[in-house]
Coordinates of C-alpha atoms and ligand atoms in Angstrom, one line a residue:
Chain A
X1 CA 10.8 15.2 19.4
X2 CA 13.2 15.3 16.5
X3 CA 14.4 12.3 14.5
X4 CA 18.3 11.3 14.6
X5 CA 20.3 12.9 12.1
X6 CA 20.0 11.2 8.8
X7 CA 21.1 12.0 5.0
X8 CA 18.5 12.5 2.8
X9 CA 18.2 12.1 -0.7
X10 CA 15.6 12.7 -3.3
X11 CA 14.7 10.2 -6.0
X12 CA 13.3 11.3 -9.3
X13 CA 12.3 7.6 -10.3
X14 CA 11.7 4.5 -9.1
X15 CA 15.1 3.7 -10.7
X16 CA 16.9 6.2 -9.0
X17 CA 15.3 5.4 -5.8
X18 CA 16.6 1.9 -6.4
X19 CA 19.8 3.1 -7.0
X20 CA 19.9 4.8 -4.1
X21 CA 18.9 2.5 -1.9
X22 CA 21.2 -0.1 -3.0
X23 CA 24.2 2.3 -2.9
X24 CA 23.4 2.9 0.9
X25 CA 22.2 0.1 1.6
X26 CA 21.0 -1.7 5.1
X27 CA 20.8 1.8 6.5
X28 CA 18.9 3.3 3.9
X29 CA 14.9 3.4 4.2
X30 CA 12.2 4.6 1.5
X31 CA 10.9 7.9 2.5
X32 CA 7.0 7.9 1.1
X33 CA 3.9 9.9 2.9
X34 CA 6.2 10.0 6.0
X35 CA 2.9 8.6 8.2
X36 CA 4.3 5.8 9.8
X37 CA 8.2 6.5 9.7
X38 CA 8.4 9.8 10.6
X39 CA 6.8 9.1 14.3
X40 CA 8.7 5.5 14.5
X41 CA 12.1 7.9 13.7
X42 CA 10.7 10.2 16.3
X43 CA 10.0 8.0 18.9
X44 CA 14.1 6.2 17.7
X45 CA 11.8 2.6 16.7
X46 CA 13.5 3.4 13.5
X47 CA 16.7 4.9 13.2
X48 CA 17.9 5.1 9.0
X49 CA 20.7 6.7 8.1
X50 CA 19.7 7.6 4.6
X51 CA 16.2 8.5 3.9
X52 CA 15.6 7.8 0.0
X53 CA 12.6 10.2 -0.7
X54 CA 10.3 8.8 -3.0
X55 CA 7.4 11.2 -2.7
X56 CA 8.3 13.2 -5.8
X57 CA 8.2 10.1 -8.4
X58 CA 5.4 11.3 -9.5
X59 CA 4.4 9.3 -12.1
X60 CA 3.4 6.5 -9.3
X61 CA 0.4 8.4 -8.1
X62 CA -1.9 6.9 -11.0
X63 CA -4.9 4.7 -10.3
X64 CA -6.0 3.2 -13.8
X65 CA -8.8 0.9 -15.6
X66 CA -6.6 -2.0 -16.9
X67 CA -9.7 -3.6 -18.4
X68 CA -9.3 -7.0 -16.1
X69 CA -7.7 -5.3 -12.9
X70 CA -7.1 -1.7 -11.5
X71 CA -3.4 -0.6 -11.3
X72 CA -2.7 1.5 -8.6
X73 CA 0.7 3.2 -8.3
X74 CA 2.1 2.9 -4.4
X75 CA 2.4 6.8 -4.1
X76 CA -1.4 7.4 -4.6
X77 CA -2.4 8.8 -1.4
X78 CA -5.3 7.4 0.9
X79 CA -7.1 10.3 -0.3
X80 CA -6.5 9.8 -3.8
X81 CA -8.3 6.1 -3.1
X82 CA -11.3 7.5 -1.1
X83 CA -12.1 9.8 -4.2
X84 CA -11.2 8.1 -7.0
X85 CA -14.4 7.3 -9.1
X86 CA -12.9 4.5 -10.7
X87 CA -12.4 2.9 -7.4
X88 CA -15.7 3.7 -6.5
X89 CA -17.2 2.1 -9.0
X90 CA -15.2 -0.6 -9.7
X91 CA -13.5 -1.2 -6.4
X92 CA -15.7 0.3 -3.8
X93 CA -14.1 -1.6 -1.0
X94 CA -11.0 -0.4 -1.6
X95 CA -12.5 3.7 -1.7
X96 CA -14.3 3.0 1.3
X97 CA -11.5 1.6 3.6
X98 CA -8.6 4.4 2.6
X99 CA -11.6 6.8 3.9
X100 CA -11.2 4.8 7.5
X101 CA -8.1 5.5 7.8
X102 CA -7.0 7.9 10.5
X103 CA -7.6 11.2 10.3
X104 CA -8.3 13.4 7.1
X105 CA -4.3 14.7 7.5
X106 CA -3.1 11.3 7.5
X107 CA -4.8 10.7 4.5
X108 CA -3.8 13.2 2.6
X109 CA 0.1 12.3 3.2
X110 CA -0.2 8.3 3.8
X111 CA 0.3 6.3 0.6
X112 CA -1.1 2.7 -0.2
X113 CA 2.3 1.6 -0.9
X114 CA 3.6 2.9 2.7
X115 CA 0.7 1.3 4.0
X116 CA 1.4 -2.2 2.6
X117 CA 5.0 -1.8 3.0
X118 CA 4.9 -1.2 6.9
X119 CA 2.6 -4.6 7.3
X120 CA 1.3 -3.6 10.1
X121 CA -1.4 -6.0 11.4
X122 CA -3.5 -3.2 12.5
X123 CA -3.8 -0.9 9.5
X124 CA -7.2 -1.1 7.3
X125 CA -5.3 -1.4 3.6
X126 CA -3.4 -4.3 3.7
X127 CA -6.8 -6.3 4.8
X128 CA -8.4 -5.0 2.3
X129 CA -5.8 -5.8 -0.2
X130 CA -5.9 -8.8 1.0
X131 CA -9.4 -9.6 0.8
X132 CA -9.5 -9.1 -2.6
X133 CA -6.5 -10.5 -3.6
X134 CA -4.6 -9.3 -6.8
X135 CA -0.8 -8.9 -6.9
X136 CA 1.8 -6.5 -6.4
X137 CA 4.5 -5.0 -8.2
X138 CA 8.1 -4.8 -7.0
X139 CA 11.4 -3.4 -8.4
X140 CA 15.1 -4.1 -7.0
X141 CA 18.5 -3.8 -8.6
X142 CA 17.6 -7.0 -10.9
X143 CA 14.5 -5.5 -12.0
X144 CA 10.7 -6.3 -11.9
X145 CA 8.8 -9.0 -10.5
X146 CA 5.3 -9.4 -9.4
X147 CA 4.5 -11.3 -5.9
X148 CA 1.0 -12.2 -5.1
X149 CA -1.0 -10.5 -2.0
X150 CA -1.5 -13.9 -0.9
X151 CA 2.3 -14.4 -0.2
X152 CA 3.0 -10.9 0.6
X153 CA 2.5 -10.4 4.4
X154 CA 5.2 -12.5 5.6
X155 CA 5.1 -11.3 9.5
X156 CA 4.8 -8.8 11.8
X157 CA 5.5 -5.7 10.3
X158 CA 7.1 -8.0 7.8
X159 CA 6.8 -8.4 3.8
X160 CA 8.1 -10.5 1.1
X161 CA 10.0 -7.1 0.0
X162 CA 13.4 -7.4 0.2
X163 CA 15.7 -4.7 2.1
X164 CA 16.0 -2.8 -1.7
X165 CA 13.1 -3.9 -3.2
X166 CA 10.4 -0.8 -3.6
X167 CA 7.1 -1.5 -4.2
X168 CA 5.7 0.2 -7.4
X169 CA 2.2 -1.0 -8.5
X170 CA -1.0 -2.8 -6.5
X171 CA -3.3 -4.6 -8.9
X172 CA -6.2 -5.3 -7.7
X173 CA -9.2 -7.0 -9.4
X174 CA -12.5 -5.2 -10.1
X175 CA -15.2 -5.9 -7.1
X176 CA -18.0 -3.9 -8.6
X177 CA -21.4 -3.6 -6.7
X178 CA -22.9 -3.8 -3.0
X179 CA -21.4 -7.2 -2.2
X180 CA -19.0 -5.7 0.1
X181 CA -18.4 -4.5 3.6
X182 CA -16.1 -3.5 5.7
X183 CA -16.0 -3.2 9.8
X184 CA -13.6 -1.4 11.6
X185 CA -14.0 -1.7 15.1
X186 CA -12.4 1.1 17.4
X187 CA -13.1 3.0 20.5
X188 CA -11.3 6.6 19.7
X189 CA -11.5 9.1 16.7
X190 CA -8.2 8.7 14.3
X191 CA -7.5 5.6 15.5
X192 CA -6.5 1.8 14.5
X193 CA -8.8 -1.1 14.6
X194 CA -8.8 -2.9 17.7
X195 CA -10.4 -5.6 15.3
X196 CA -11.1 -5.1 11.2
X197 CA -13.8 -7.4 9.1
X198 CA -13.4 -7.1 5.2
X199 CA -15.6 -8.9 2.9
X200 CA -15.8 -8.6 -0.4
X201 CA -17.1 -10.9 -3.7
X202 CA -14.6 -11.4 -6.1
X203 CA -16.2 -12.8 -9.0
X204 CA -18.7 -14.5 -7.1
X205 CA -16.6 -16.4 -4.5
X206 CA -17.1 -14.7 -0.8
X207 CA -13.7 -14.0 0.6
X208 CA -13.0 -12.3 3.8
X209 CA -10.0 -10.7 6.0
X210 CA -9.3 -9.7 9.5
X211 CA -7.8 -6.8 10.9
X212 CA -5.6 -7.2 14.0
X213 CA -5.9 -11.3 14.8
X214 CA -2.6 -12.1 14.2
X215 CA 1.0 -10.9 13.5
X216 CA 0.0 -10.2 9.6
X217 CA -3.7 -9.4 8.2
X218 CA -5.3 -12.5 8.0
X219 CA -7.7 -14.6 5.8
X220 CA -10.4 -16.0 7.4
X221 CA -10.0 -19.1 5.6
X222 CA -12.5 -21.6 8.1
X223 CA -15.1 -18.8 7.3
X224 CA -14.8 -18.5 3.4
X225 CA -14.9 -22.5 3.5
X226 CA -17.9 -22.4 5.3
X227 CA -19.5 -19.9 3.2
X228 CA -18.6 -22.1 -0.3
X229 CA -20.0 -25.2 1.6
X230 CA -23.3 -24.0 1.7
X231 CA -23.3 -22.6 5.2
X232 CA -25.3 -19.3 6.2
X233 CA -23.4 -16.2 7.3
X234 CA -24.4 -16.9 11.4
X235 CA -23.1 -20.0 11.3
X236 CA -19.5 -18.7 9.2
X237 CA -19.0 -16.4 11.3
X238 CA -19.0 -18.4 14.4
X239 CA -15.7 -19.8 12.4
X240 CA -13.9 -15.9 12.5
X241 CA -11.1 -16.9 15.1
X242 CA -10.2 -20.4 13.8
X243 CA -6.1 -20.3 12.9
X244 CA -5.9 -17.1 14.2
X245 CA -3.1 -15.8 16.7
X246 CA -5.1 -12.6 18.1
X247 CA -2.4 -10.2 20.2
X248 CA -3.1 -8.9 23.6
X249 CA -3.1 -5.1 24.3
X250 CA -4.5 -2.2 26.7
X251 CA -7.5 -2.1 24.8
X252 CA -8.2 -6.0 24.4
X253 CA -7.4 -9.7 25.5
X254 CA -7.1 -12.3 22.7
X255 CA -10.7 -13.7 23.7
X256 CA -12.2 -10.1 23.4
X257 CA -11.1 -10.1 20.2
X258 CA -11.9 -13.5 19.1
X259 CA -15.3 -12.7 20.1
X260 CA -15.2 -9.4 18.1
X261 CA -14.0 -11.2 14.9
X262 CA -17.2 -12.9 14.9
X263 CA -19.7 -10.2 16.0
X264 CA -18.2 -8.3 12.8
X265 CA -17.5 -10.8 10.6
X266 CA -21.4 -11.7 11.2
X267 CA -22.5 -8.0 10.4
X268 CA -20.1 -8.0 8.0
X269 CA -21.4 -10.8 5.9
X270 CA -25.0 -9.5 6.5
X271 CA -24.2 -6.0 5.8
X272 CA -22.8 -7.0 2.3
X273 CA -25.9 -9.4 1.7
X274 CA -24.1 -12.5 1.8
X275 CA -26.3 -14.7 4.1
Chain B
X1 CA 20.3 21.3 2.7
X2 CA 18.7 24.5 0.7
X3 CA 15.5 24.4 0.9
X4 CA 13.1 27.1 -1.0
X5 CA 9.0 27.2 0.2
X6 CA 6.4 29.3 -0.6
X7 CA 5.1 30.1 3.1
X8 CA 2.3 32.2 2.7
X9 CA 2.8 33.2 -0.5
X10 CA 6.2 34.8 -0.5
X11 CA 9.4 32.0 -1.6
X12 CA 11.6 31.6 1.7
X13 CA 15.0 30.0 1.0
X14 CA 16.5 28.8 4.0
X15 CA 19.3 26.2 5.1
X16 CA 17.8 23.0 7.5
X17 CA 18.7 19.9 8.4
X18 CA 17.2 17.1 6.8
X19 CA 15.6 16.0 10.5
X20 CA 14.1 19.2 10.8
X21 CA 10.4 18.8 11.2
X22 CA 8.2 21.2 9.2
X23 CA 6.4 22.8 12.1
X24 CA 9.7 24.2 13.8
X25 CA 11.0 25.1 10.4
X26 CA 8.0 27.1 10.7
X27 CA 8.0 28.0 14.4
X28 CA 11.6 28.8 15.0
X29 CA 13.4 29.3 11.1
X30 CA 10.3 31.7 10.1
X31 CA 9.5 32.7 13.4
X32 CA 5.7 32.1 12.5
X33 CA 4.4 30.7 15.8
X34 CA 1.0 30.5 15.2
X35 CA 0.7 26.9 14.3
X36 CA 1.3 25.4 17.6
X37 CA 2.3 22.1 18.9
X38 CA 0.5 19.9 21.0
X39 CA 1.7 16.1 21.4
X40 CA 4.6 16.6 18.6
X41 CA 3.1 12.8 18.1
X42 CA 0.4 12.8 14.9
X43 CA -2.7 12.7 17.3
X44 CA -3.9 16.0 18.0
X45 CA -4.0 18.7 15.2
X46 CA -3.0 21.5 16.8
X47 CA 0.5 22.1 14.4
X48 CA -2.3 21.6 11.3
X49 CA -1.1 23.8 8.2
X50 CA -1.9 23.6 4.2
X51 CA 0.7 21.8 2.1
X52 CA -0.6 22.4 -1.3
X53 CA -3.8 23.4 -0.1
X54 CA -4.6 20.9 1.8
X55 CA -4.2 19.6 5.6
X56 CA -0.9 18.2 7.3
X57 CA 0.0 17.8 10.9
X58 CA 3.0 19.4 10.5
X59 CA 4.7 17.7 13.4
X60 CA 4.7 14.8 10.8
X61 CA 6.7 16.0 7.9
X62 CA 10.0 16.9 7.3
X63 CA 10.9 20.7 6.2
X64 CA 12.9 19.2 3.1
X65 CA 9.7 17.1 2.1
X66 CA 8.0 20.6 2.0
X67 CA 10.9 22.2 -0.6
X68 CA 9.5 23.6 -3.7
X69 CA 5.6 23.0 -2.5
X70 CA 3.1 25.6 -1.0
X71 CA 2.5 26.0 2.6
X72 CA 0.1 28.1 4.4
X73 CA -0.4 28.8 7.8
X74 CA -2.9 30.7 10.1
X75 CA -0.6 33.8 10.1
X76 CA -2.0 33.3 6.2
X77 CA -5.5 32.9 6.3
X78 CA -6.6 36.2 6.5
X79 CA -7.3 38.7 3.8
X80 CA -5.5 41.4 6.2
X81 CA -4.7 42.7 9.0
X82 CA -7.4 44.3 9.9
X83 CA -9.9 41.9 8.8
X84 CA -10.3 38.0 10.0
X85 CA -10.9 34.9 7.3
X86 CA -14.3 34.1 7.4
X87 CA -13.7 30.7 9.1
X88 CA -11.9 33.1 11.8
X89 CA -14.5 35.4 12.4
X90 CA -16.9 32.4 12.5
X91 CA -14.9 30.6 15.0
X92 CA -15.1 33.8 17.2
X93 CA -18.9 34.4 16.2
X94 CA -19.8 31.0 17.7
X95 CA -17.8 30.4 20.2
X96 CA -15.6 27.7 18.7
X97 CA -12.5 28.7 21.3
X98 CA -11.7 28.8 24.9
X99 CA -8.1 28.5 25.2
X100 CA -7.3 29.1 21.6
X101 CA -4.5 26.8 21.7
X102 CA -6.7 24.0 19.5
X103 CA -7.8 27.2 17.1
X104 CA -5.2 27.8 14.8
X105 CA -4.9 23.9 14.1
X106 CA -8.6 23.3 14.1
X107 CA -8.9 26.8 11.9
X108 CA -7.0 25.1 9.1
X109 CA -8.8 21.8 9.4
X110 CA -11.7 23.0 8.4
X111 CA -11.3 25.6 6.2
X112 CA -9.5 22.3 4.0
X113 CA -12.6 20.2 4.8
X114 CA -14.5 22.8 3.2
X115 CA -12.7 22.5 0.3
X116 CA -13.3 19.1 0.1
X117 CA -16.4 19.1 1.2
X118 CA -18.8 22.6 0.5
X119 CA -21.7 21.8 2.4
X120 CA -21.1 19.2 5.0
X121 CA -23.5 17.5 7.6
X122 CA -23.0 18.2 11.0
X123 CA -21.6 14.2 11.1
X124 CA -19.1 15.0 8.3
X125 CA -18.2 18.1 10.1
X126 CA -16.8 15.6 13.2
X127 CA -15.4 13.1 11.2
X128 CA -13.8 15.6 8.8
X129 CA -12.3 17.1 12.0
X130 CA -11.7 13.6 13.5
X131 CA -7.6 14.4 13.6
X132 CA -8.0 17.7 15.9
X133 CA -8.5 17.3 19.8
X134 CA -9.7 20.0 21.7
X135 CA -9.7 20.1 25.5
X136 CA -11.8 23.2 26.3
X137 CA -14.7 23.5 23.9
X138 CA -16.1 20.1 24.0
X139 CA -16.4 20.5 20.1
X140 CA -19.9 21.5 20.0
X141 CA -19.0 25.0 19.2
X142 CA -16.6 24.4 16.9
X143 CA -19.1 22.1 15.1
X144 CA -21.1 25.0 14.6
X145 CA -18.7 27.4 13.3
X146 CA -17.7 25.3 10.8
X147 CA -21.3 25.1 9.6
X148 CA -22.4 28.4 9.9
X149 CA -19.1 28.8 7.8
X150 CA -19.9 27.1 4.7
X151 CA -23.6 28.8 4.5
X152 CA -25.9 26.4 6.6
X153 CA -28.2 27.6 9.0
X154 CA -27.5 27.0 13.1
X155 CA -29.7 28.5 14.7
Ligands
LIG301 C1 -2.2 9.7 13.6 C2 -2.1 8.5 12.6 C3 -3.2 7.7 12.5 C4 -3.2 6.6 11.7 N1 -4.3 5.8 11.6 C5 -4.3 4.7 10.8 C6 -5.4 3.9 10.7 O1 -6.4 4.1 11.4 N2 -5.3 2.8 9.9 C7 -4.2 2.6 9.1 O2 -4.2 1.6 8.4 N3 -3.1 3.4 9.2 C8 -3.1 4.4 10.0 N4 -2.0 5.2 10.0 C9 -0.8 4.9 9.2 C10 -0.9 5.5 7.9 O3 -1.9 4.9 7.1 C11 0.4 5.6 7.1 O4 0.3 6.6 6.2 C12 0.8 4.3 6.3 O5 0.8 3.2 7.1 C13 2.2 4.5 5.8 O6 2.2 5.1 4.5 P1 3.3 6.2 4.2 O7 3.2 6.6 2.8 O8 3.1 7.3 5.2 O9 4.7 5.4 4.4 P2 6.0 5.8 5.2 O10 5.8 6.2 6.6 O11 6.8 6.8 4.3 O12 6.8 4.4 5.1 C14 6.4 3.3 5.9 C15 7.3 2.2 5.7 O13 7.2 1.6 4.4 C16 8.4 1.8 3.6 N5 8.0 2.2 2.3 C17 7.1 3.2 1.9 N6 6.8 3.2 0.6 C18 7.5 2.1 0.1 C19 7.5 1.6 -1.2 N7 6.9 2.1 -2.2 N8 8.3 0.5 -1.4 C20 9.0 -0.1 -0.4 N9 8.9 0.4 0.9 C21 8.2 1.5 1.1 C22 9.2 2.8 4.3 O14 10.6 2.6 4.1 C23 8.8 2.6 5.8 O15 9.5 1.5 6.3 C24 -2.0 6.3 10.9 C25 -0.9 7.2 11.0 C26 -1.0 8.3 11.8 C27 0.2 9.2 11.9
LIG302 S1 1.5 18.5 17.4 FE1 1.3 17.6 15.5 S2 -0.5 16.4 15.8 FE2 -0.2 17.1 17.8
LIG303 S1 -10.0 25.9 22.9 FE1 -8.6 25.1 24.4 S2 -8.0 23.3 23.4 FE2 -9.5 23.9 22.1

């Protein structure tokens, strides 16, 4: 399978790319690792005109200690996350689910900033980014602004970036320590969860996200309110599926997958020693 | 578009289309057919090649995106003609193929996972190889290969 004829052009900058994408507009699409694009173009679920390559703006691979946050530039790769010892120690959730996703190919091409980008329900990174909340940086014609993760994932495969908006920067807070987990629940090497459980504590508040229960990633809001009233992490997690929307598929119903968003949510919770 | 690669170390400059896909840049502009496809849809390895030295399913990548960077293939991989890459000749030591149409793929899999990774557990050795399918071999073999490749004892 072979993509449809398209232009493609190479940006230099995040400017240029801008630029670019503005110039070409609707029809344009940002070109980054390629890992979700490329086989949507393939398979014609995507059909740009003008591909705006921004896997050579180099100076957006960075992943740097910004004393109260971490800044992470949207080309660093998944791989770059899964080894990067600052992440490790002071964002281990965030090392740990890039190294879940896929395969080790995909990681070494997908970018966090493709990943967010795409919303996809499914994918590990935009849970996780959403569990620990932070903000994110994005640049259009009119310049910068910052949007915050918690009004980022606006619906299915849909985000509060606009049509030439490209994401630049992630901040994320530090999460330092074992008070963190993350469950990824699939039933085949390489591939998505069929249900996701991140928890993480964020400067001692208990916040949790779910993989795959709706049309977005999801907080599990009725569990993190039942965890700040005083409630142990069995009787939280029997709180996983409240407000959520869970999709049906070949490889679960919605009430399979309420089921498993408690099941891991519990182990979850446990696993990261909040009980 | 003019794009110039370093395929196995030597600097090919060649005219594609933007939608050409780097494996059949590779497969029918260099006429390096080695690297083999399998689903042409991300899931099973077998069109695996270096970019930069590390692994790519090359069914998932555009022949421009590779202009200016360093691929190798299988056809690259060993010292020379007459003499296999030690992750070759460990492959045929063990056993790791039956068809061979997994190998070249699964070949450059691990020979980047132990990169990565020197001295891997047999566990790390699946997982690292989590993005290759093979239908013959039921992967025991392979597992092995790759061990015995990076030094550890399977016997
Ligand atoms: C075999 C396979 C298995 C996978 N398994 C998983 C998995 O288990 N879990 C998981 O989470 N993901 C999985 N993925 C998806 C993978 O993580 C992708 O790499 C990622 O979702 C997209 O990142 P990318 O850099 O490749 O983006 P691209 O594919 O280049 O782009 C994706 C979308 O985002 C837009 N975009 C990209 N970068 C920006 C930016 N900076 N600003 C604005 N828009 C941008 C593009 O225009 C496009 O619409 C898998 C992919 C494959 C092929
Ligand atoms: S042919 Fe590329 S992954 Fe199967
Ligand atoms: S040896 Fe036949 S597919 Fe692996």
């Amino acid at each position: 399978m072979i993509p449809a004829a398209f232009d493609y052009k190479r940006a230099g900058s995040s400017e240029e790319a801008v630029a670019l994408i503005a110039e070409y507009g609707d029809e344009a699409k940002f070109l980054a690792g390629g890992h979700s694009l490329l086989p949507m173009m393939k398979l014609r679920l995507a059909v740009p005109t003008v591909l705006v390559d921004i896997g050579r703006v180099g100076d957006l691979s960075y992943i740097d200690d910004r004393d109260d946050h971490i800044a992470i530039g949207a080309l660093a790769t998944h791989r770059s996350l899964e080894t990067s010892e600052l992440l490790i120690t002071e964002c281990p959730i965030l090392a740990h689910v890039a190294s879940k996703v896929g395969d080790p190919q995909v990681r070494h091409r997908g970018t966090i900033g493709g990943s967010l980008a795409h919303s996809d329900p499914a994918s590990d990174l935009p849970a996780a980014v959403l569990a620990l909340g932070g903000s994110l940086m994005a640049q259009g014609p009119n310049g910068e602004r910052e949007v915050q993760v918690s009004d980022f994932f606006t619906g299915y495969f849909e985000s509060a970036l606009s049509d030439d908006e490209m994401l630049t920067e992630i901040r994320m807070p530090k999460a330092p320590g074992d008070s963190w987990n993350y469950q990824k629940f699939n039933r085949r090497a390489q591939d998505w969860a069929i249900v996701g459980v991140a928890a993480v504590q964020v400067q001692g508040t208990t916040q949790v996200s779910l993989v795959n229960m709706g049309s977005t990633p999801l907080r599990a809001a009725a569990v993190e309110a039942a965890l700040a009233g005083g409630a142990s992490a069995v009787e939280a997690a029997e709180q996983a599926a409240e407000g959520t929307d869970a999709p049906t598929d070949l490889n679960a119903s919605p009430e399979y997958r309420a089921h498993l968003a408690r099941v891991l949510t519990r182990r979850a919770l446990e696993a990261a020693g909040i009980s | 578009m003019e794009i110039s690669v370093t395929v196995n170390n030597a600097t090919r400059v060649t005219d594609v289309e933007p939608r050409s896909l780097l494996v059949y840049y590779l497969r029918e502009e260099l006429g390096l057919t080695g690297t083999n496809v399998g689903c042409d849809t991300s899931s099973c390895g077998a069109c695996t090649v270096h970019v930069n030295g590390e692994s790519v399913k090359a069914c998932t990548m555009l022949a421009v995106q590779a202009d200016g960077q360093e691929v190798t293939t299988i056809e690259g991989l060993a010292p020379s003609a007459d003499q296999l890459h030690p992750m070759q000749e460990s492959f045929r030591e063990h056993h790791g193929l039956q068809c061979g149409y997994c190998t070249p793929g699964m070949v450059m899999a691990a020979c980047s996972l132990l990169e990565e990774n020197s001295a891997p557990t047999e566990a790390e050795v699946r997982e690292g190889l989590e993005g290759n399918l093979c239908r013959c071999t039921g992967y025991h073999n392979i597992v092995k290969a790759v061990l015995a490749c990076s030094g550890q004892d399977v016997s």
